[in-house]
Short mmCIF file of C-alpha atoms in Angstrom, two decimals:
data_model
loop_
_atom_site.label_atom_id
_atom_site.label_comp_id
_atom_site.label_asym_id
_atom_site.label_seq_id
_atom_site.Cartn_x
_atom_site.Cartn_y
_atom_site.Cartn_z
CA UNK A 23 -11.51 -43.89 20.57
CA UNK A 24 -14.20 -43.08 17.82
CA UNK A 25 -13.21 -42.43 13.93
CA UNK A 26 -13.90 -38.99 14.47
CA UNK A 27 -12.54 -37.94 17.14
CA UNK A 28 -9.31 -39.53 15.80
CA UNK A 29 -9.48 -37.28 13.02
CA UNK A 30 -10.29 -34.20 14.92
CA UNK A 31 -7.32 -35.02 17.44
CA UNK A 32 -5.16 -36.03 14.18
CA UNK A 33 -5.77 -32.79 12.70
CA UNK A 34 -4.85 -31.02 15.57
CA UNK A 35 -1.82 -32.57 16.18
CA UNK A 36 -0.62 -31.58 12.18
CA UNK A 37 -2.17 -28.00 12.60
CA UNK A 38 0.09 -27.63 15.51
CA UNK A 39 3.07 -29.09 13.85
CA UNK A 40 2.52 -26.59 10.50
CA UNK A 41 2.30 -23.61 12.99
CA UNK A 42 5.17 -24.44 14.59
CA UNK A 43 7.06 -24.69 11.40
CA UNK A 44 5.59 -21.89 9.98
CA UNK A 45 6.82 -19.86 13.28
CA UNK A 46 10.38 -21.28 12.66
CA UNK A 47 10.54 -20.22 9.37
CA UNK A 48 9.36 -16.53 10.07
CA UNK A 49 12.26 -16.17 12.62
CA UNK A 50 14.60 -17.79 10.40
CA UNK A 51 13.63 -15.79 7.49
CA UNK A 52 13.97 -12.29 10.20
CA UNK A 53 17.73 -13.42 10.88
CA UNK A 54 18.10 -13.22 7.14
CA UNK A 55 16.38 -10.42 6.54
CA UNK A 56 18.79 -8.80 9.66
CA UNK A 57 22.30 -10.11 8.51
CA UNK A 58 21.58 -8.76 4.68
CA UNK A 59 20.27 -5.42 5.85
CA UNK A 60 23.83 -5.30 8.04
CA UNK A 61 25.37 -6.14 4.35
CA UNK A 62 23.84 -3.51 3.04
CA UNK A 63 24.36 -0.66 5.37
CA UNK A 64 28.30 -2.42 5.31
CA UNK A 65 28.93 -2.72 1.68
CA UNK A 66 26.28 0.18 0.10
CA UNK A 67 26.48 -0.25 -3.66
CA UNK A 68 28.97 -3.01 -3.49
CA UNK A 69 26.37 -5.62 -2.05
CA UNK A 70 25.77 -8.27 -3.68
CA UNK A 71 22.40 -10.12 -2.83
CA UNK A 72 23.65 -13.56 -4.84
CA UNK A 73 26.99 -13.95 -2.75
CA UNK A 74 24.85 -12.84 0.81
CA UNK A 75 22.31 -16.23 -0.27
CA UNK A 76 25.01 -17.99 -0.25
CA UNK A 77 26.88 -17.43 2.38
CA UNK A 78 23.92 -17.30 4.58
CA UNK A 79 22.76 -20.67 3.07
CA UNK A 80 19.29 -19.32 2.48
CA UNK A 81 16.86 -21.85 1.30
CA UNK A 82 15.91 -21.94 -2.47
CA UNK A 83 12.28 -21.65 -1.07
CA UNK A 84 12.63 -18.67 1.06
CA UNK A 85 14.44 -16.73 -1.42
CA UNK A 86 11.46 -14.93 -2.98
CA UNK A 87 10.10 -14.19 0.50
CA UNK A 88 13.31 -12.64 1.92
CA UNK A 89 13.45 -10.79 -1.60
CA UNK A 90 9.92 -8.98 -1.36
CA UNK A 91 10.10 -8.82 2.56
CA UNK A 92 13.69 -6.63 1.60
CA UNK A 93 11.90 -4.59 -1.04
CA UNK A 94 8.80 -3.89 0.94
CA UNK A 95 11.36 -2.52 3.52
CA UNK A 96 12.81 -0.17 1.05
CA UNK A 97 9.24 0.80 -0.40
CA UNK A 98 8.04 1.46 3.05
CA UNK A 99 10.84 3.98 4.05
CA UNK A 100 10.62 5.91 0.49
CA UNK A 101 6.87 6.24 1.08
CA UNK A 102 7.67 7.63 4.53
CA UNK A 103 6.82 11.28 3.39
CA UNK A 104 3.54 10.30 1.10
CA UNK A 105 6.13 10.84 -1.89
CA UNK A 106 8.55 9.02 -4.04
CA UNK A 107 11.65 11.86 -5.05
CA UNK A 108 13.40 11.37 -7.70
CA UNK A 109 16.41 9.86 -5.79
CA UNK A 110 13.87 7.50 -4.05
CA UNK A 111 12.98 5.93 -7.63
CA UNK A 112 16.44 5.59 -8.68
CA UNK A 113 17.05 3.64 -5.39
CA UNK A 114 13.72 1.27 -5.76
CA UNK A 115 15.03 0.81 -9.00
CA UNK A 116 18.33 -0.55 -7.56
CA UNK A 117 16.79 -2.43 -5.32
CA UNK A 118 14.22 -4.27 -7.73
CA UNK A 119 17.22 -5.57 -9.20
CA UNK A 120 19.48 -6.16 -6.96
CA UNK A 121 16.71 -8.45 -4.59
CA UNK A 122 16.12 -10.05 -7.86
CA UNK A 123 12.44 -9.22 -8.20
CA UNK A 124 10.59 -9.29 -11.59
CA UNK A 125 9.22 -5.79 -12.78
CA UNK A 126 5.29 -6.87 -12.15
CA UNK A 127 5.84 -8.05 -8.96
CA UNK A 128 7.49 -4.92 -7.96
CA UNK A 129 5.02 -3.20 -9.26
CA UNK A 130 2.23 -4.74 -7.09
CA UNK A 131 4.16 -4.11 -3.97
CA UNK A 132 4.60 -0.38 -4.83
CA UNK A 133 1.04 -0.06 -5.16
CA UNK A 134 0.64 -2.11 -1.87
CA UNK A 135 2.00 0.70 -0.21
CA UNK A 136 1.10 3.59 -2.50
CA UNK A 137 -2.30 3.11 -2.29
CA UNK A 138 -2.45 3.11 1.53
CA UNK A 139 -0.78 6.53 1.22
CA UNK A 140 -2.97 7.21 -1.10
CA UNK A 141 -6.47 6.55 1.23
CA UNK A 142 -4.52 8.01 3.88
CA UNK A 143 -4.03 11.47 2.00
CA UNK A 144 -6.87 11.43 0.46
CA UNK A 145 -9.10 10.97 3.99
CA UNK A 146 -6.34 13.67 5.67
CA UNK A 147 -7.23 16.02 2.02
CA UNK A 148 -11.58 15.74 2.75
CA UNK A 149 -11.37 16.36 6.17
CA UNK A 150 -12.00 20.22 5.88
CA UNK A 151 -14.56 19.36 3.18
CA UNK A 152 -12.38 20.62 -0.24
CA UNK A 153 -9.52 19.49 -1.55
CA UNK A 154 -7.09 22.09 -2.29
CA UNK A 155 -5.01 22.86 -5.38
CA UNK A 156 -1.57 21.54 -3.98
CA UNK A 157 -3.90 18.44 -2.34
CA UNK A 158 -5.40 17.62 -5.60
CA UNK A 159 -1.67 17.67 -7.11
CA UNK A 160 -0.29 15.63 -4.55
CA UNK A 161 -3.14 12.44 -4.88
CA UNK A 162 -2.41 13.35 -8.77
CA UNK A 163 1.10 12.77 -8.04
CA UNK A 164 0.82 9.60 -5.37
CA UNK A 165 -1.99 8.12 -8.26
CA UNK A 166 1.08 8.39 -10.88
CA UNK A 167 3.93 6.77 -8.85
CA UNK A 168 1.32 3.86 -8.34
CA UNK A 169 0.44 3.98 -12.18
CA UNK A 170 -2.68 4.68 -12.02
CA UNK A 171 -4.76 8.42 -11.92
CA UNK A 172 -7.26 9.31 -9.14
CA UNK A 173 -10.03 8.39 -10.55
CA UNK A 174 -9.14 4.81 -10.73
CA UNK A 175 -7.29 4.99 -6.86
CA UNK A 176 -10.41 6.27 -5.75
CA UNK A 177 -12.66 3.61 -7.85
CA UNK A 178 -10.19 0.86 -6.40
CA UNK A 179 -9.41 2.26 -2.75
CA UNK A 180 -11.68 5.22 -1.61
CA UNK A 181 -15.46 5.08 -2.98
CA UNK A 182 -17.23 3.87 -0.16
CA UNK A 183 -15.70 6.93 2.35
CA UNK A 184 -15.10 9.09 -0.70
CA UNK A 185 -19.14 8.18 -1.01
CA UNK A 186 -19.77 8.56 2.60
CA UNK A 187 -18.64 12.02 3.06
CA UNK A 188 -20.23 13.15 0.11
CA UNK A 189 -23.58 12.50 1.73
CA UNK A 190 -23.19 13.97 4.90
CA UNK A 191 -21.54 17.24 3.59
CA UNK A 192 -24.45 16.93 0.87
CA UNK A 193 -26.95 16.18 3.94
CA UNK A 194 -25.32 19.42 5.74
CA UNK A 195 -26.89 21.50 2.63
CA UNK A 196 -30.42 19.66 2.75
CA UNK A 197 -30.71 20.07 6.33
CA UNK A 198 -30.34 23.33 6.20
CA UNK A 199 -32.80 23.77 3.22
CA UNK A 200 -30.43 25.02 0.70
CA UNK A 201 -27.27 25.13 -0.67
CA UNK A 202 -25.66 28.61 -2.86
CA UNK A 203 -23.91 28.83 -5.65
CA UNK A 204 -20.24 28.55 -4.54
CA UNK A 205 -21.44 25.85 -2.20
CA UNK A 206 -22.37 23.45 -4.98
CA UNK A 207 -19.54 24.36 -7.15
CA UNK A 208 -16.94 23.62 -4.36
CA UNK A 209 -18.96 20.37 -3.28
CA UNK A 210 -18.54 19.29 -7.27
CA UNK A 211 -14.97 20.10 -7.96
CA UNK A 212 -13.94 18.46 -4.51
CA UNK A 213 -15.62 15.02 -6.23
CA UNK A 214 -14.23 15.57 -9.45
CA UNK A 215 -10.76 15.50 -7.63
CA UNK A 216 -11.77 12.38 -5.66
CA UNK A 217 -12.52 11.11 -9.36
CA UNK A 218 -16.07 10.56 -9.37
CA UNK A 219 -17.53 12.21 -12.20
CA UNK A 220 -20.86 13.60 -12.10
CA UNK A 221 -23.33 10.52 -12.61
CA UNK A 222 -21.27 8.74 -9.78
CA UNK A 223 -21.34 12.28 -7.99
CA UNK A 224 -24.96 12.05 -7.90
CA UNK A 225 -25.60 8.25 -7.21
CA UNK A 226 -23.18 8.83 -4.01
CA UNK A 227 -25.69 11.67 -2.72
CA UNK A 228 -28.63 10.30 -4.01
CA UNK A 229 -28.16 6.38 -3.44
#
């Protein structure tokens, strides 16, 4: 058989053998993930993640992974509602330390989720072409719990369809060969809550 197509059968054989690993290990790490959330719904506030590693003889490896997979579980359900209560931070604060997680990396999971609530509020906000006073506090209020404002969700997340819908609702106005007064003044505060101030306002209609 040639050199190469030793190789290329080689490297089959070892990508087959790392998927099938890797596939092993993702089912393990979902029986873990199952008997600790069973713990947890058991013992409340008197889990105790160390003790539950143990007992379940969890790999030093997978560890980290079963902690974030855990914590992204917890993030997910207290961003159900596209907000974070109160109660719900006290919990994810419990759980950042209980799951043993440091506070940065916590922090990038939050805004993992937070900012997909973020785009999805904000694209659910545009939709009748303003964004209203309660919107605007809500994406002020999503921006925050993801510690950032909306001007730099919107720079990170949301300028190319913040962007795009300011030219066709601009392109609206031109087609019809003008715009009023109230018109333009709704069209600019509905960017200035998207966070685009006006020289990006006017680059995204006039690009």
């Amino acid at each position: 058989m040639p050199v190469k197509k030793i190789a290329g059968w080689l490297a089959d054989k070892v990508a087959t053998v790392v998927n099938a690993t890797e596939i092993e290990r993702q089912e393990r790490l979902d029986e873990y993930e199952a008997a600790i959330r069973a713990d947890l719904s058991r013992l409340k506030q008197n889990f105790n993640y160390g003790a539950a590693i143990v007992r379940l003889e969890v790999p030093e490896r997978d560890v980290p992974v079963l902690s974030e997979r855990i914590y992204s579980g917890f993030l997910e359900k207290a961003w159900s509602d596209h907000r974070l209560s109160d109660r719900q931070k006290e919990l994810l604060a419990w759980a950042r330390k209980a799951f043993l997680l440091s506070d940065d990396r916590a922090e990038q999971l939050n805004f993992a989720v937070g900012s997909r609530v973020y785009r999805q509020t904000a694209l659910r906000a545009i939709e009748d072409g303003e964004i209203s006073d309660a919107e605007a506090e809500h994406l002020e209020d999503i921006a925050k719990n993801c510690g950032q404002t909306t001007a730099t969700m919107t720079a990170r997340l949301f300028q190319d369809e913040g962007a795009a819908f300011l030219q066709q609702k601009f392109q609206r106005f031109a087609d019809r060969g003008k715009i009023r007064g109230s018109e333009w003044a709704a069209f600019q505060k509905t960017a200035k809550r998207l966070g685009l101030p006006k020289p990006e306002l006017l680059e995204a209609i006039f690009p």
